[in-house]
PDB file of N, CA and C in Angstrom:
ATOM      1  N   UNK P   1      71.040 148.943  39.253  1.00 96.00           N
ATOM      2  CA  UNK P   1      72.193 148.209  38.719  1.00 96.00           C
ATOM      3  C   UNK P   1      72.072 146.754  38.894  1.00 96.00           C
ATOM      4  N   UNK P   2      72.313 146.040  38.009  1.00 96.00           N
ATOM      5  CA  UNK P   2      72.206 144.537  38.015  1.00 96.00           C
ATOM      6  C   UNK P   2      73.659 143.972  37.767  1.00 96.00           C
ATOM      7  N   UNK P   3      74.019 143.071  38.692  1.00 96.00           N
ATOM      8  CA  UNK P   3      75.384 142.350  38.473  1.00 96.00           C
ATOM      9  C   UNK P   3      75.107 140.867  38.522  1.00 96.00           C
ATOM     10  N   UNK P   4      75.937 140.187  37.936  1.00 95.00           N
ATOM     11  CA  UNK P   4      75.915 138.763  37.835  1.00 95.00           C
ATOM     12  C   UNK P   4      77.024 138.215  38.648  1.00 95.00           C
ATOM     13  N   UNK P   5      76.904 137.221  39.514  1.00 95.00           N
ATOM     14  CA  UNK P   5      77.994 136.460  40.324  1.00 95.00           C
ATOM     15  C   UNK P   5      78.155 135.305  39.540  1.00 95.00           C
ATOM     16  N   UNK P   6      79.195 135.008  38.939  1.00 93.00           N
ATOM     17  CA  UNK P   6      79.485 133.782  38.219  1.00 93.00           C
ATOM     18  C   UNK P   6      80.698 132.997  38.780  1.00 93.00           C
ATOM     19  N   UNK P   7      80.401 131.808  39.123  1.00 89.00           N
ATOM     20  CA  UNK P   7      81.407 131.118  39.810  1.00 89.00           C
ATOM     21  C   UNK P   7      81.039 129.617  39.875  1.00 89.00           C
ATOM     22  N   UNK P   8      82.030 128.815  40.412  1.00 84.00           N
ATOM     23  CA  UNK P   8      81.845 127.393  40.503  1.00 84.00           C
ATOM     24  C   UNK P   8      80.611 127.152  41.499  1.00 84.00           C
ATOM     25  N   UNK P   9      79.580 126.509  40.819  1.00 78.00           N
ATOM     26  CA  UNK P   9      78.449 126.175  41.843  1.00 78.00           C
ATOM     27  C   UNK P   9      77.336 127.243  41.946  1.00 78.00           C
ATOM     28  N   UNK P  10      77.435 128.402  41.274  1.00 80.00           N
ATOM     29  CA  UNK P  10      76.580 129.312  41.248  1.00 80.00           C
ATOM     30  C   UNK P  10      76.576 130.295  40.139  1.00 80.00           C
ATOM     31  N   UNK P  11      75.525 130.811  39.716  1.00 88.00           N
ATOM     32  CA  UNK P  11      75.259 131.827  38.701  1.00 88.00           C
ATOM     33  C   UNK P  11      74.168 132.665  39.137  1.00 88.00           C
ATOM     34  N   UNK P  12      74.369 133.723  39.928  1.00 94.00           N
ATOM     35  CA  UNK P  12      73.340 134.587  40.673  1.00 94.00           C
ATOM     36  C   UNK P  12      73.369 136.009  40.115  1.00 94.00           C
ATOM     37  N   UNK P  13      72.147 136.524  40.016  1.00 96.00           N
ATOM     38  CA  UNK P  13      72.117 138.001  39.733  1.00 96.00           C
ATOM     39  C   UNK P  13      71.469 138.716  40.932  1.00 96.00           C
ATOM     40  N   UNK P  14      72.058 139.920  40.994  1.00 97.00           N
ATOM     41  CA  UNK P  14      71.749 140.806  42.110  1.00 97.00           C
ATOM     42  C   UNK P  14      71.345 142.068  41.624  1.00 97.00           C
ATOM     43  N   UNK P  15      70.563 142.870  42.358  1.00 97.00           N
ATOM     44  CA  UNK P  15      70.171 144.156  42.020  1.00 97.00           C
ATOM     45  C   UNK P  15      70.548 145.082  43.182  1.00 97.00           C
ATOM     46  N   UNK P  16      71.144 146.240  42.945  1.00 97.00           N
ATOM     47  CA  UNK P  16      71.411 147.162  44.032  1.00 97.00           C
ATOM     48  C   UNK P  16      71.644 148.587  43.459  1.00 97.00           C
ATOM     49  N   UNK P  17      72.066 149.441  44.440  1.00 96.00           N
ATOM     50  CA  UNK P  17      72.354 150.840  43.957  1.00 96.00           C
ATOM     51  C   UNK P  17      73.494 150.999  42.997  1.00 96.00           C
ATOM     52  N   UNK P  18      73.314 151.743  42.013  1.00 96.00           N
ATOM     53  CA  UNK P  18      74.367 151.980  41.046  1.00 96.00           C
ATOM     54  C   UNK P  18      75.739 152.404  41.566  1.00 96.00           C
ATOM     55  N   UNK P  19      76.788 151.980  41.114  1.00 95.00           N
ATOM     56  CA  UNK P  19      78.046 152.293  41.669  1.00 95.00           C
ATOM     57  C   UNK P  19      79.120 152.203  40.468  1.00 95.00           C
ATOM     58  N   UNK P  20      80.341 152.851  40.690  1.00 95.00           N
ATOM     59  CA  UNK P  20      81.281 152.682  39.614  1.00 95.00           C
ATOM     60  C   UNK P  20      82.049 151.243  39.661  1.00 95.00           C
ATOM     61  N   UNK P  21      82.676 151.018  38.601  1.00 95.00           N
ATOM     62  CA  UNK P  21      83.395 149.850  38.611  1.00 95.00           C
ATOM     63  C   UNK P  21      84.535 149.788  39.781  1.00 95.00           C
ATOM     64  N   UNK P  22      85.122 150.920  39.949  1.00 96.00           N
ATOM     65  CA  UNK P  22      86.071 151.043  41.032  1.00 96.00           C
ATOM     66  C   UNK P  22      85.484 150.741  42.436  1.00 96.00           C
ATOM     67  N   UNK P  23      84.402 151.306  42.625  1.00 97.00           N
ATOM     68  CA  UNK P  23      83.570 151.038  43.950  1.00 97.00           C
ATOM     69  C   UNK P  23      83.162 149.449  43.894  1.00 97.00           C
ATOM     70  N   UNK P  24      82.849 148.878  42.840  1.00 97.00           N
ATOM     71  CA  UNK P  24      82.455 147.516  42.854  1.00 97.00           C
ATOM     72  C   UNK P  24      83.644 146.718  43.118  1.00 97.00           C
ATOM     73  N   UNK P  25      84.717 146.929  42.595  1.00 97.00           N
ATOM     74  CA  UNK P  25      86.053 146.309  42.820  1.00 97.00           C
ATOM     75  C   UNK P  25      86.349 146.251  44.371  1.00 97.00           C
ATOM     76  N   UNK P  26      86.182 147.375  44.927  1.00 97.00           N
ATOM     77  CA  UNK P  26      86.365 147.378  46.359  1.00 97.00           C
ATOM     78  C   UNK P  26      85.441 146.663  47.149  1.00 97.00           C
ATOM     79  N   UNK P  27      84.073 146.740  46.725  1.00 97.00           N
ATOM     80  CA  UNK P  27      83.013 145.887  47.401  1.00 97.00           C
ATOM     81  C   UNK P  27      83.340 144.475  47.305  1.00 97.00           C
ATOM     82  N   UNK P  28      83.683 144.044  46.103  1.00 97.00           N
ATOM     83  CA  UNK P  28      84.232 142.647  45.901  1.00 97.00           C
ATOM     84  C   UNK P  28      85.379 142.273  46.775  1.00 97.00           C
ATOM     85  N   UNK P  29      86.327 143.015  46.855  1.00 97.00           N
ATOM     86  CA  UNK P  29      87.596 142.687  47.706  1.00 97.00           C
ATOM     87  C   UNK P  29      87.188 142.463  49.093  1.00 97.00           C
ATOM     88  N   UNK P  30      86.408 143.500  49.569  1.00 97.00           N
ATOM     89  CA  UNK P  30      85.943 143.481  50.993  1.00 97.00           C
ATOM     90  C   UNK P  30      85.172 142.171  51.276  1.00 97.00           C
ATOM     91  N   UNK P  31      84.235 141.827  50.394  1.00 97.00           N
ATOM     92  CA  UNK P  31      83.424 140.705  50.660  1.00 97.00           C
ATOM     93  C   UNK P  31      84.322 139.394  50.582  1.00 97.00           C
ATOM     94  N   UNK P  32      85.174 139.362  49.691  1.00 95.00           N
ATOM     95  CA  UNK P  32      86.180 138.240  49.488  1.00 95.00           C
ATOM     96  C   UNK P  32      86.870 137.864  50.727  1.00 95.00           C
ATOM     97  N   UNK P  33      87.386 138.943  51.321  1.00 96.00           N
ATOM     98  CA  UNK P  33      88.085 138.700  52.659  1.00 96.00           C
ATOM     99  C   UNK P  33      87.303 138.240  53.827  1.00 96.00           C
ATOM    100  N   UNK P  34      86.037 138.433  53.710  1.00 95.00           N
ATOM    101  CA  UNK P  34      85.040 138.007  54.795  1.00 95.00           C
ATOM    102  C   UNK P  34      84.565 136.520  54.783  1.00 95.00           C
ATOM    103  N   UNK P  35      84.690 135.911  53.518  1.00 95.00           N
ATOM    104  CA  UNK P  35      84.068 134.563  53.401  1.00 95.00           C
ATOM    105  C   UNK P  35      85.114 133.563  53.372  1.00 95.00           C
ATOM    106  N   UNK P  36      84.756 132.458  53.903  1.00 93.00           N
ATOM    107  CA  UNK P  36      85.587 131.282  54.120  1.00 93.00           C
ATOM    108  C   UNK P  36      85.304 130.312  52.976  1.00 93.00           C
ATOM    109  N   UNK P  37      84.096 130.069  52.713  1.00 91.00           N
ATOM    110  CA  UNK P  37      83.542 129.309  51.660  1.00 91.00           C
ATOM    111  C   UNK P  37      82.953 130.153  50.605  1.00 91.00           C
ATOM    112  N   UNK P  38      83.558 129.999  49.349  1.00 89.00           N
ATOM    113  CA  UNK P  38      83.052 130.991  48.229  1.00 89.00           C
ATOM    114  C   UNK P  38      81.600 130.722  47.880  1.00 89.00           C
ATOM    115  N   UNK P  39      80.927 129.663  48.315  1.00 90.00           N
ATOM    116  CA  UNK P  39      79.542 129.521  48.069  1.00 90.00           C
ATOM    117  C   UNK P  39      78.711 130.571  49.019  1.00 90.00           C
ATOM    118  N   UNK P  40      79.340 131.109  49.997  1.00 93.00           N
ATOM    119  CA  UNK P  40      78.684 132.094  50.859  1.00 93.00           C
ATOM    120  C   UNK P  40      78.818 133.512  50.235  1.00 93.00           C
ATOM    121  N   UNK P  41      79.575 133.600  49.174  1.00 95.00           N
ATOM    122  CA  UNK P  41      79.948 134.986  48.734  1.00 95.00           C
ATOM    123  C   UNK P  41      78.657 135.770  48.436  1.00 95.00           C
ATOM    124  N   UNK P  42      77.708 135.223  47.602  1.00 95.00           N
ATOM    125  CA  UNK P  42      76.543 136.073  47.259  1.00 95.00           C
ATOM    126  C   UNK P  42      75.859 136.609  48.387  1.00 95.00           C
ATOM    127  N   UNK P  43      75.633 135.755  49.494  1.00 95.00           N
ATOM    128  CA  UNK P  43      74.828 136.252  50.644  1.00 95.00           C
ATOM    129  C   UNK P  43      75.660 137.278  51.377  1.00 95.00           C
ATOM    130  N   UNK P  44      76.856 137.047  51.577  1.00 97.00           N
ATOM    131  CA  UNK P  44      77.624 138.115  52.222  1.00 97.00           C
ATOM    132  C   UNK P  44      77.673 139.445  51.551  1.00 97.00           C
ATOM    133  N   UNK P  45      77.917 139.297  50.218  1.00 97.00           N
ATOM    134  CA  UNK P  45      77.899 140.468  49.292  1.00 97.00           C
ATOM    135  C   UNK P  45      76.650 141.252  49.567  1.00 97.00           C
ATOM    136  N   UNK P  46      75.350 140.599  49.409  1.00 97.00           N
ATOM    137  CA  UNK P  46      74.126 141.153  49.662  1.00 97.00           C
ATOM    138  C   UNK P  46      73.969 141.826  50.982  1.00 97.00           C
ATOM    139  N   UNK P  47      74.346 141.144  51.949  1.00 97.00           N
ATOM    140  CA  UNK P  47      74.230 141.644  53.361  1.00 97.00           C
ATOM    141  C   UNK P  47      75.091 142.911  53.527  1.00 97.00           C
ATOM    142  N   UNK P  48      76.295 142.860  53.090  1.00 97.00           N
ATOM    143  CA  UNK P  48      77.218 144.043  53.311  1.00 97.00           C
ATOM    144  C   UNK P  48      76.880 145.216  52.500  1.00 97.00           C
ATOM    145  N   UNK P  49      76.376 144.995  51.266  1.00 97.00           N
ATOM    146  CA  UNK P  49      76.293 146.082  50.351  1.00 97.00           C
ATOM    147  C   UNK P  49      74.806 146.414  49.964  1.00 97.00           C
ATOM    148  N   UNK P  50      73.947 145.798  50.549  1.00 97.00           N
ATOM    149  CA  UNK P  50      72.510 146.030  50.402  1.00 97.00           C
ATOM    150  C   UNK P  50      71.964 145.829  48.946  1.00 97.00           C
ATOM    151  N   UNK P  51      72.494 144.623  48.438  1.00 98.00           N
ATOM    152  CA  UNK P  51      71.967 144.212  47.096  1.00 98.00           C
ATOM    153  C   UNK P  51      70.870 143.090  47.505  1.00 98.00           C
ATOM    154  N   UNK P  52      70.134 142.805  46.483  1.00 97.00           N
ATOM    155  CA  UNK P  52      69.030 141.818  46.600  1.00 97.00           C
ATOM    156  C   UNK P  52      69.150 140.795  45.428  1.00 97.00           C
ATOM    157  N   UNK P  53      68.984 139.572  45.798  1.00 96.00           N
ATOM    158  CA  UNK P  53      68.933 138.534  44.741  1.00 96.00           C
ATOM    159  C   UNK P  53      67.564 138.771  43.880  1.00 96.00           C
ATOM    160  N   UNK P  54      67.829 138.638  42.581  1.00 95.00           N
ATOM    161  CA  UNK P  54      66.692 138.626  41.688  1.00 95.00           C
ATOM    162  C   UNK P  54      66.481 137.449  40.829  1.00 95.00           C
ATOM    163  N   UNK P  55      65.324 137.331  40.245  1.00 90.00           N
ATOM    164  CA  UNK P  55      65.172 136.117  39.422  1.00 90.00           C
ATOM    165  C   UNK P  55      65.954 136.097  38.205  1.00 90.00           C
ATOM    166  N   UNK P  56      66.642 134.984  37.963  1.00 82.00           N
ATOM    167  CA  UNK P  56      67.405 135.007  36.680  1.00 82.00           C
ATOM    168  C   UNK P  56      66.539 135.018  35.480  1.00 82.00           C
ATOM    169  N   UNK P  57      66.982 135.813  34.467  1.00 81.00           N
ATOM    170  CA  UNK P  57      66.181 136.059  33.132  1.00 81.00           C
ATOM    171  C   UNK P  57      67.207 136.495  32.170  1.00 81.00           C
ATOM    172  N   UNK P  58      67.099 135.940  30.969  1.00 80.00           N
ATOM    173  CA  UNK P  58      68.003 136.159  30.037  1.00 80.00           C
ATOM    174  C   UNK P  58      67.823 137.409  29.299  1.00 80.00           C
ATOM    175  N   UNK P  59      66.742 138.176  29.559  1.00 84.00           N
ATOM    176  CA  UNK P  59      66.281 139.335  29.127  1.00 84.00           C
ATOM    177  C   UNK P  59      66.854 140.509  29.794  1.00 84.00           C
ATOM    178  N   UNK P  60      67.699 140.392  30.801  1.00 86.00           N
ATOM    179  CA  UNK P  60      68.189 141.498  31.659  1.00 86.00           C
ATOM    180  C   UNK P  60      69.444 141.920  31.011  1.00 86.00           C
ATOM    181  N   UNK P  61      69.632 143.298  31.344  1.00 93.00           N
ATOM    182  CA  UNK P  61      70.826 143.920  30.848  1.00 93.00           C
ATOM    183  C   UNK P  61      71.830 143.904  32.007  1.00 93.00           C
ATOM    184  N   UNK P  62      72.859 143.117  32.076  1.00 95.00           N
ATOM    185  CA  UNK P  62      73.798 143.059  33.151  1.00 95.00           C
ATOM    186  C   UNK P  62      74.842 144.206  33.074  1.00 95.00           C
ATOM    187  N   UNK P  63      75.004 144.918  34.135  1.00 96.00           N
ATOM    188  CA  UNK P  63      75.981 145.935  34.153  1.00 96.00           C
ATOM    189  C   UNK P  63      77.352 145.497  34.392  1.00 96.00           C
ATOM    190  N   UNK P  64      77.580 144.468  35.270  1.00 97.00           N
ATOM    191  CA  UNK P  64      78.953 143.958  35.589  1.00 97.00           C
ATOM    192  C   UNK P  64      78.739 142.444  35.961  1.00 97.00           C
ATOM    193  N   UNK P  65      79.793 141.684  35.544  1.00 96.00           N
ATOM    194  CA  UNK P  65      79.961 140.252  36.069  1.00 96.00           C
ATOM    195  C   UNK P  65      81.110 140.225  36.949  1.00 96.00           C
ATOM    196  N   UNK P  66      80.866 139.535  38.137  1.00 97.00           N
ATOM    197  CA  UNK P  66      81.913 139.222  39.068  1.00 97.00           C
ATOM    198  C   UNK P  66      82.199 137.789  39.031  1.00 97.00           C
ATOM    199  N   UNK P  67      83.391 137.478  38.440  1.00 95.00           N
ATOM    200  CA  UNK P  67      83.737 135.993  38.369  1.00 95.00           C
ATOM    201  C   UNK P  67      84.582 135.563  39.664  1.00 95.00           C
ATOM    202  N   UNK P  68      83.868 134.870  40.478  1.00 94.00           N
ATOM    203  CA  UNK P  68      84.541 134.537  41.687  1.00 94.00           C
ATOM    204  C   UNK P  68      85.635 133.335  41.455  1.00 94.00           C
ATOM    205  N   UNK P  69      85.617 132.673  40.392  1.00 92.00           N
ATOM    206  CA  UNK P  69      86.737 131.656  40.060  1.00 92.00           C
ATOM    207  C   UNK P  69      87.969 132.402  39.706  1.00 92.00           C
ATOM    208  N   UNK P  70      87.954 133.468  39.012  1.00 94.00           N
ATOM    209  CA  UNK P  70      89.107 134.198  38.462  1.00 94.00           C
ATOM    210  C   UNK P  70      89.492 135.433  39.074  1.00 94.00           C
ATOM    211  N   UNK P  71      88.410 136.021  40.010  1.00 94.00           N
ATOM    212  CA  UNK P  71      88.454 137.288  40.542  1.00 94.00           C
ATOM    213  C   UNK P  71      88.456 138.327  39.431  1.00 94.00           C
ATOM    214  N   UNK P  72      87.748 138.055  38.378  1.00 95.00           N
ATOM    215  CA  UNK P  72      87.760 139.138  37.260  1.00 95.00           C
ATOM    216  C   UNK P  72      86.311 139.841  37.299  1.00 95.00           C
ATOM    217  N   UNK P  73      86.467 141.103  37.214  1.00 96.00           N
ATOM    218  CA  UNK P  73      85.212 141.896  37.189  1.00 96.00           C
ATOM    219  C   UNK P  73      85.179 142.530  35.744  1.00 96.00           C
ATOM    220  N   UNK P  74      84.072 142.497  35.019  1.00 96.00           N
ATOM    221  CA  UNK P  74      84.017 142.903  33.785  1.00 96.00           C
ATOM    222  C   UNK P  74      82.624 143.370  33.215  1.00 96.00           C
ATOM    223  N   UNK P  75      82.521 144.179  32.310  1.00 95.00           N
ATOM    224  CA  UNK P  75      81.191 144.420  31.642  1.00 95.00           C
ATOM    225  C   UNK P  75      80.963 143.505  30.444  1.00 95.00           C
ATOM    226  N   UNK P  76      79.788 142.724  30.596  1.00 91.00           N
ATOM    227  CA  UNK P  76      79.686 141.783  29.421  1.00 91.00           C
ATOM    228  C   UNK P  76      79.334 142.494  28.125  1.00 91.00           C
ATOM    229  N   UNK P  77      79.765 141.948  27.060  1.00 80.00           N
ATOM    230  CA  UNK P  77      79.585 142.525  25.715  1.00 80.00           C
ATOM    231  C   UNK P  77      78.378 142.180  25.044  1.00 80.00           C
TER     232      UNK P  77
END
């Protein structure tokens, strides 16, 4: 599963075990409560949920986008 974390100061792609949108929302909420600086969100998310950063490529199929500016989680069209 590939997710993109989109927010002020970062646009990062992560790879990890496939999960449902509901599970991803819970993972997002859990991580958000643990970070003080939103710039730390990707690293904390990876550590907590065993995701890995991957090289950014326009050819990838993104399963979900986590927008840390608006707290919106969606499937890109």
